[in-house]
mmCIF file with all atom_site columns, C-alpha atoms in Angstrom:
data_model
loop_
_atom_site.group_PDB
_atom_site.id
_atom_site.type_symbol
_atom_site.label_atom_id
_atom_site.label_alt_id
_atom_site.label_comp_id
_atom_site.label_asym_id
_atom_site.label_entity_id
_atom_site.label_seq_id
_atom_site.pdbx_PDB_ins_code
_atom_site.Cartn_x
_atom_site.Cartn_y
_atom_site.Cartn_z
_atom_site.occupancy
_atom_site.B_iso_or_equiv
_atom_site.pdbx_formal_charge
_atom_site.auth_seq_id
_atom_site.auth_comp_id
_atom_site.auth_asym_id
_atom_site.auth_atom_id
_atom_site.pdbx_PDB_model_num
ATOM 1   C CA . MET L 1 1   ? 3.619  21.963  21.651  1.00 70.00 ? 1   MET L CA 1
ATOM 2   C CA . ASN L 1 2   ? 2.533  21.102  18.272  1.00 83.00 ? 2   ASN L CA 1
ATOM 3   C CA . THR L 1 3   ? 1.803  23.707  15.634  1.00 86.00 ? 3   THR L CA 1
ATOM 4   C CA . GLN L 1 4   ? -1.979 23.296  15.988  1.00 89.00 ? 4   GLN L CA 1
ATOM 5   C CA . ARG L 1 5   ? -1.991 24.507  19.469  1.00 89.00 ? 5   ARG L CA 1
ATOM 6   C CA . ALA L 1 6   ? 0.629  27.450  18.630  1.00 89.00 ? 6   ALA L CA 1
ATOM 7   C CA . ALA L 1 7   ? -1.937 28.481  16.180  1.00 91.00 ? 7   ALA L CA 1
ATOM 8   C CA . GLU L 1 8   ? -4.691 28.331  18.572  1.00 92.00 ? 8   GLU L CA 1
ATOM 9   C CA . VAL L 1 9   ? -2.596 30.282  21.205  1.00 91.00 ? 9   VAL L CA 1
ATOM 10  C CA . GLN L 1 10  ? -2.101 33.041  18.494  1.00 92.00 ? 10  GLN L CA 1
ATOM 11  C CA . ALA L 1 11  ? -5.778 33.142  17.691  1.00 92.00 ? 11  ALA L CA 1
ATOM 12  C CA . VAL L 1 12  ? -6.392 33.747  21.377  1.00 92.00 ? 12  VAL L CA 1
ATOM 13  C CA . LEU L 1 13  ? -3.970 36.649  21.384  1.00 93.00 ? 13  LEU L CA 1
ATOM 14  C CA . GLU L 1 14  ? -5.520 38.382  18.272  1.00 93.00 ? 14  GLU L CA 1
ATOM 15  C CA . GLY L 1 15  ? -6.440 41.763  19.582  1.00 90.00 ? 15  GLY L CA 1
ATOM 16  C CA . VAL L 1 16  ? -3.606 42.150  22.099  1.00 92.00 ? 16  VAL L CA 1
ATOM 17  C CA . ASP L 1 17  ? -1.847 45.700  21.664  1.00 91.00 ? 17  ASP L CA 1
ATOM 18  C CA . LEU L 1 18  ? 1.808  45.107  20.051  1.00 90.00 ? 18  LEU L CA 1
ATOM 19  C CA . PRO L 1 19  ? 4.353  45.451  20.845  1.00 91.00 ? 19  PRO L CA 1
ATOM 20  C CA . ALA L 1 20  ? 3.729  43.478  24.209  1.00 92.00 ? 20  ALA L CA 1
ATOM 21  C CA . THR L 1 21  ? 5.675  41.963  26.810  1.00 93.00 ? 21  THR L CA 1
ATOM 22  C CA . LYS L 1 22  ? 5.246  38.263  28.136  1.00 93.00 ? 22  LYS L CA 1
ATOM 23  C CA . ALA L 1 23  ? 3.321  39.508  31.185  1.00 93.00 ? 23  ALA L CA 1
ATOM 24  C CA . GLU L 1 24  ? 1.003  41.768  28.894  1.00 94.00 ? 24  GLU L CA 1
ATOM 25  C CA . LEU L 1 25  ? 0.518  38.651  26.668  1.00 92.00 ? 25  LEU L CA 1
ATOM 26  C CA . ILE L 1 26  ? -0.491 36.442  29.680  1.00 92.00 ? 26  ILE L CA 1
ATOM 27  C CA . ALA L 1 27  ? -2.652 38.916  31.145  1.00 94.00 ? 27  ALA L CA 1
ATOM 28  C CA . TYR L 1 28  ? -4.563 39.138  27.842  1.00 94.00 ? 28  TYR L CA 1
ATOM 29  C CA . ALA L 1 29  ? -4.983 35.393  27.350  1.00 92.00 ? 29  ALA L CA 1
ATOM 30  C CA . ARG L 1 30  ? -5.937 35.254  31.072  1.00 93.00 ? 30  ARG L CA 1
ATOM 31  C CA . ALA L 1 31  ? -9.034 37.649  30.063  1.00 94.00 ? 31  ALA L CA 1
ATOM 32  C CA . GLN L 1 32  ? -9.678 35.845  26.940  1.00 92.00 ? 32  GLN L CA 1
ATOM 33  C CA . SER L 1 33  ? -9.227 32.115  27.659  1.00 90.00 ? 33  SER L CA 1
ATOM 34  C CA . PRO L 1 34  ? -7.347 31.195  30.848  1.00 90.00 ? 34  PRO L CA 1
ATOM 35  C CA . SER L 1 35  ? -6.451 27.721  29.389  1.00 91.00 ? 35  SER L CA 1
ATOM 36  C CA . TYR L 1 36  ? -3.996 28.989  27.193  1.00 91.00 ? 36  TYR L CA 1
ATOM 37  C CA . VAL L 1 37  ? -1.968 30.934  30.155  1.00 91.00 ? 37  VAL L CA 1
ATOM 38  C CA . ALA L 1 38  ? 0.290  27.709  30.886  1.00 91.00 ? 38  ALA L CA 1
ATOM 39  C CA . ASP L 1 39  ? 1.465  27.936  27.215  1.00 90.00 ? 39  ASP L CA 1
ATOM 40  C CA . LEU L 1 40  ? 2.536  31.369  27.338  1.00 91.00 ? 40  LEU L CA 1
ATOM 41  C CA . GLU L 1 41  ? 4.598  31.048  30.810  1.00 91.00 ? 41  GLU L CA 1
ATOM 42  C CA . GLY L 1 42  ? 7.445  29.274  28.778  1.00 87.00 ? 42  GLY L CA 1
ATOM 43  C CA . LEU L 1 43  ? 8.122  32.111  26.581  1.00 90.00 ? 43  LEU L CA 1
ATOM 44  C CA . PRO L 1 44  ? 11.267 34.285  27.300  1.00 90.00 ? 44  PRO L CA 1
ATOM 45  C CA . ASP L 1 45  ? 10.904 37.682  29.238  1.00 92.00 ? 45  ASP L CA 1
ATOM 46  C CA . GLU L 1 46  ? 11.084 39.912  26.045  1.00 92.00 ? 46  GLU L CA 1
ATOM 47  C CA . GLN L 1 47  ? 8.722  42.079  24.072  1.00 93.00 ? 47  GLN L CA 1
ATOM 48  C CA . PHE L 1 48  ? 7.053  40.789  21.185  1.00 91.00 ? 48  PHE L CA 1
ATOM 49  C CA . ASP L 1 49  ? 6.271  42.713  18.016  1.00 93.00 ? 49  ASP L CA 1
ATOM 50  C CA . ARG L 1 50  ? 4.204  40.259  16.276  1.00 92.00 ? 50  ARG L CA 1
ATOM 51  C CA . LEU L 1 51  ? 2.302  37.237  16.955  1.00 91.00 ? 51  LEU L CA 1
ATOM 52  C CA . ASP L 1 52  ? 4.088  34.970  14.568  1.00 91.00 ? 52  ASP L CA 1
ATOM 53  C CA . ALA L 1 53  ? 7.217  35.410  16.990  1.00 90.00 ? 53  ALA L CA 1
ATOM 54  C CA . VAL L 1 54  ? 5.083  34.116  19.759  1.00 91.00 ? 54  VAL L CA 1
ATOM 55  C CA . GLY L 1 55  ? 4.167  31.144  17.661  1.00 89.00 ? 55  GLY L CA 1
ATOM 56  C CA . GLU L 1 56  ? 7.515  30.473  16.479  1.00 89.00 ? 56  GLU L CA 1
ATOM 57  C CA . LEU L 1 57  ? 8.709  30.378  19.892  1.00 89.00 ? 57  LEU L CA 1
ATOM 58  C CA . LEU L 1 58  ? 6.030  27.954  20.986  1.00 88.00 ? 58  LEU L CA 1
ATOM 59  C CA . THR L 1 59  ? 6.470  25.486  18.157  1.00 85.00 ? 59  THR L CA 1
ATOM 60  C CA . PRO L 1 60  ? 9.769  23.483  18.171  1.00 77.00 ? 60  PRO L CA 1
ATOM 61  C CA . GLY L 1 61  ? 11.954 23.801  15.350  1.00 72.00 ? 61  GLY L CA 1
ATOM 62  C CA . PRO L 1 62  ? 12.924 20.914  13.073  1.00 69.00 ? 62  PRO L CA 1
ATOM 63  C CA . THR L 1 63  ? 15.363 18.476  14.762  1.00 63.00 ? 63  THR L CA 1
ATOM 64  C CA . ALA L 1 64  ? 18.460 17.144  13.426  1.00 68.00 ? 64  ALA L CA 1
ATOM 65  C CA . PRO L 1 65  ? 18.317 13.521  11.839  1.00 73.00 ? 65  PRO L CA 1
ATOM 66  C CA . ALA L 1 66  ? 19.366 10.861  14.511  1.00 72.00 ? 66  ALA L CA 1
ATOM 67  C CA . PRO L 1 67  ? 23.205 9.820   13.834  1.00 73.00 ? 67  PRO L CA 1
ATOM 68  C CA . ALA L 1 68  ? 23.331 6.201   12.382  1.00 69.00 ? 68  ALA L CA 1
ATOM 69  C CA . GLU L 1 69  ? 23.856 3.508   14.913  1.00 80.00 ? 69  GLU L CA 1
ATOM 70  C CA . ARG L 1 70  ? 27.058 2.389   13.137  1.00 79.00 ? 70  ARG L CA 1
ATOM 71  C CA . PRO L 1 71  ? 29.125 3.569   10.378  1.00 75.00 ? 71  PRO L CA 1
ATOM 72  C CA . PRO L 1 72  ? 28.822 1.921   6.987   1.00 69.00 ? 72  PRO L CA 1
ATOM 73  C CA . LEU L 1 73  ? 31.081 -0.894  6.170   1.00 73.00 ? 73  LEU L CA 1
ATOM 74  C CA . ALA L 1 74  ? 34.052 -0.491  4.157   1.00 76.00 ? 74  ALA L CA 1
ATOM 75  C CA . GLU L 1 75  ? 34.444 -1.605  0.608   1.00 71.00 ? 75  GLU L CA 1
ATOM 76  C CA . SER L 1 76  ? 34.824 -5.343  0.267   1.00 70.00 ? 76  SER L CA 1
ATOM 77  C CA . GLY L 1 77  ? 37.284 -5.899  -2.552  1.00 73.00 ? 77  GLY L CA 1
ATOM 78  C CA . LYS L 1 78  ? 37.398 -4.688  -5.986  1.00 72.00 ? 78  LYS L CA 1
ATOM 79  C CA . PRO L 1 79  ? 34.095 -3.900  -7.927  1.00 70.00 ? 79  PRO L CA 1
ATOM 80  C CA . PRO L 1 80  ? 32.893 -6.216  -10.497 1.00 70.00 ? 80  PRO L CA 1
ATOM 81  C CA . GLY L 1 81  ? 35.333 -5.677  -13.475 1.00 67.00 ? 81  GLY L CA 1
ATOM 82  C CA . GLY L 1 82  ? 37.955 -4.715  -11.298 1.00 71.00 ? 82  GLY L CA 1
ATOM 83  C CA . ASP L 1 83  ? 39.752 -1.752  -12.152 1.00 72.00 ? 83  ASP L CA 1
ATOM 84  C CA . ASP L 1 84  ? 37.831 -1.442  -15.497 1.00 71.00 ? 84  ASP L CA 1
ATOM 85  C CA . TYR L 1 85  ? 34.814 -0.787  -13.604 1.00 73.00 ? 85  TYR L CA 1
ATOM 86  C CA . VAL L 1 86  ? 35.782 2.959   -13.330 1.00 75.00 ? 86  VAL L CA 1
ATOM 87  C CA . LYS L 1 87  ? 37.412 3.494   -16.806 1.00 78.00 ? 87  LYS L CA 1
ATOM 88  C CA . PRO L 1 88  ? 34.974 5.195   -19.261 1.00 79.00 ? 88  PRO L CA 1
ATOM 89  C CA . PHE L 1 89  ? 36.633 3.044   -22.105 1.00 78.00 ? 89  PHE L CA 1
ATOM 90  C CA . PRO L 1 90  ? 37.808 -0.111  -20.893 1.00 73.00 ? 90  PRO L CA 1
ATOM 91  C CA . SER L 1 91  ? 40.447 -2.122  -22.984 1.00 71.00 ? 91  SER L CA 1
ATOM 92  C CA . ASP L 1 92  ? 39.030 -5.562  -22.810 1.00 66.00 ? 92  ASP L CA 1
ATOM 93  C CA . THR L 1 93  ? 35.445 -4.853  -23.415 1.00 67.00 ? 93  THR L CA 1
ATOM 94  C CA . GLY L 1 94  ? 33.398 -7.768  -24.817 1.00 66.00 ? 94  GLY L CA 1
ATOM 95  C CA . GLN L 1 95  ? 36.495 -10.166 -24.369 1.00 67.00 ? 95  GLN L CA 1
ATOM 96  C CA . VAL L 1 96  ? 36.285 -13.341 -22.528 1.00 63.00 ? 96  VAL L CA 1
ATOM 97  C CA . ARG L 1 97  ? 38.425 -13.011 -19.437 1.00 63.00 ? 97  ARG L CA 1
ATOM 98  C CA . ARG L 1 98  ? 40.667 -16.049 -18.427 1.00 66.00 ? 98  ARG L CA 1
ATOM 99  C CA . ASP L 1 99  ? 40.366 -15.427 -14.734 1.00 69.00 ? 99  ASP L CA 1
ATOM 100 C CA . ALA L 1 100 ? 37.354 -17.702 -14.596 1.00 67.00 ? 100 ALA L CA 1
ATOM 101 C CA . PRO L 1 101 ? 36.953 -20.208 -11.654 1.00 73.00 ? 101 PRO L CA 1
ATOM 102 C CA . PRO L 1 102 ? 38.765 -23.480 -13.181 1.00 75.00 ? 102 PRO L CA 1
ATOM 103 C CA . ALA L 1 103 ? 35.289 -25.366 -12.168 1.00 79.00 ? 103 ALA L CA 1
ATOM 104 C CA . ASN L 1 104 ? 33.240 -23.278 -14.506 1.00 74.00 ? 104 ASN L CA 1
ATOM 105 C CA . PRO L 1 105 ? 35.540 -21.986 -17.510 1.00 77.00 ? 105 PRO L CA 1
ATOM 106 C CA . PRO L 1 106 ? 33.824 -19.783 -19.866 1.00 76.00 ? 106 PRO L CA 1
ATOM 107 C CA . GLU L 1 107 ? 33.815 -22.270 -22.629 1.00 82.00 ? 107 GLU L CA 1
ATOM 108 C CA . LYS L 1 108 ? 31.684 -24.448 -20.434 1.00 84.00 ? 108 LYS L CA 1
ATOM 109 C CA . ALA L 1 109 ? 29.214 -21.624 -20.059 1.00 82.00 ? 109 ALA L CA 1
ATOM 110 C CA . ILE L 1 110 ? 28.974 -21.103 -23.838 1.00 87.00 ? 110 ILE L CA 1
ATOM 111 C CA . GLU L 1 111 ? 28.474 -24.713 -24.154 1.00 90.00 ? 111 GLU L CA 1
ATOM 112 C CA . GLN L 1 112 ? 25.718 -24.925 -21.689 1.00 90.00 ? 112 GLN L CA 1
ATOM 113 C CA . ALA L 1 113 ? 24.066 -21.742 -23.236 1.00 91.00 ? 113 ALA L CA 1
ATOM 114 C CA . SER L 1 114 ? 24.258 -23.503 -26.771 1.00 94.00 ? 114 SER L CA 1
ATOM 115 C CA . GLU L 1 115 ? 22.368 -26.545 -25.483 1.00 95.00 ? 115 GLU L CA 1
ATOM 116 C CA . ARG L 1 116 ? 19.793 -24.814 -23.710 1.00 94.00 ? 116 ARG L CA 1
ATOM 117 C CA . GLN L 1 117 ? 19.037 -22.944 -27.046 1.00 95.00 ? 117 GLN L CA 1
ATOM 118 C CA . LYS L 1 118 ? 18.813 -26.031 -28.860 1.00 95.00 ? 118 LYS L CA 1
ATOM 119 C CA . ARG L 1 119 ? 16.420 -27.590 -26.395 1.00 95.00 ? 119 ARG L CA 1
ATOM 120 C CA . GLN L 1 120 ? 14.111 -24.720 -26.464 1.00 94.00 ? 120 GLN L CA 1
ATOM 121 C CA . ALA L 1 121 ? 14.332 -24.586 -30.220 1.00 94.00 ? 121 ALA L CA 1
ATOM 122 C CA . ALA L 1 122 ? 13.361 -28.218 -30.558 1.00 94.00 ? 122 ALA L CA 1
ATOM 123 C CA . ALA L 1 123 ? 10.455 -27.757 -27.844 1.00 93.00 ? 123 ALA L CA 1
ATOM 124 C CA . ARG L 1 124 ? 9.053  -24.968 -30.108 1.00 91.00 ? 124 ARG L CA 1
ATOM 125 C CA . SER L 1 125 ? 8.910  -26.997 -33.201 1.00 81.00 ? 125 SER L CA 1
#
């Protein structure tokens, strides 16, 4: 049952003498508005001291989140920068690493960047 319907049931029960048993609530609802009797029949057989307790039992509580379909994958290798990634003050900050791929050494990347800057400067002039 949704919260709006539970609030309507509580509104119909306004005026019932509390504390009231489930049977007394059903009898009162039958006299006021019989369309709400079916909603009250699912209540437990106990005595109710307040109408909010009736509304709480009629409204489903929050449900637990659905479990993940599959667990996340394990980390694949070291993070960028290797072990220095987690060091607050790595020893080789700003240094060119010599573990670059042979097909693209750092010198080649620096040369390409320099050439690109020269072309851009020439295009602006």
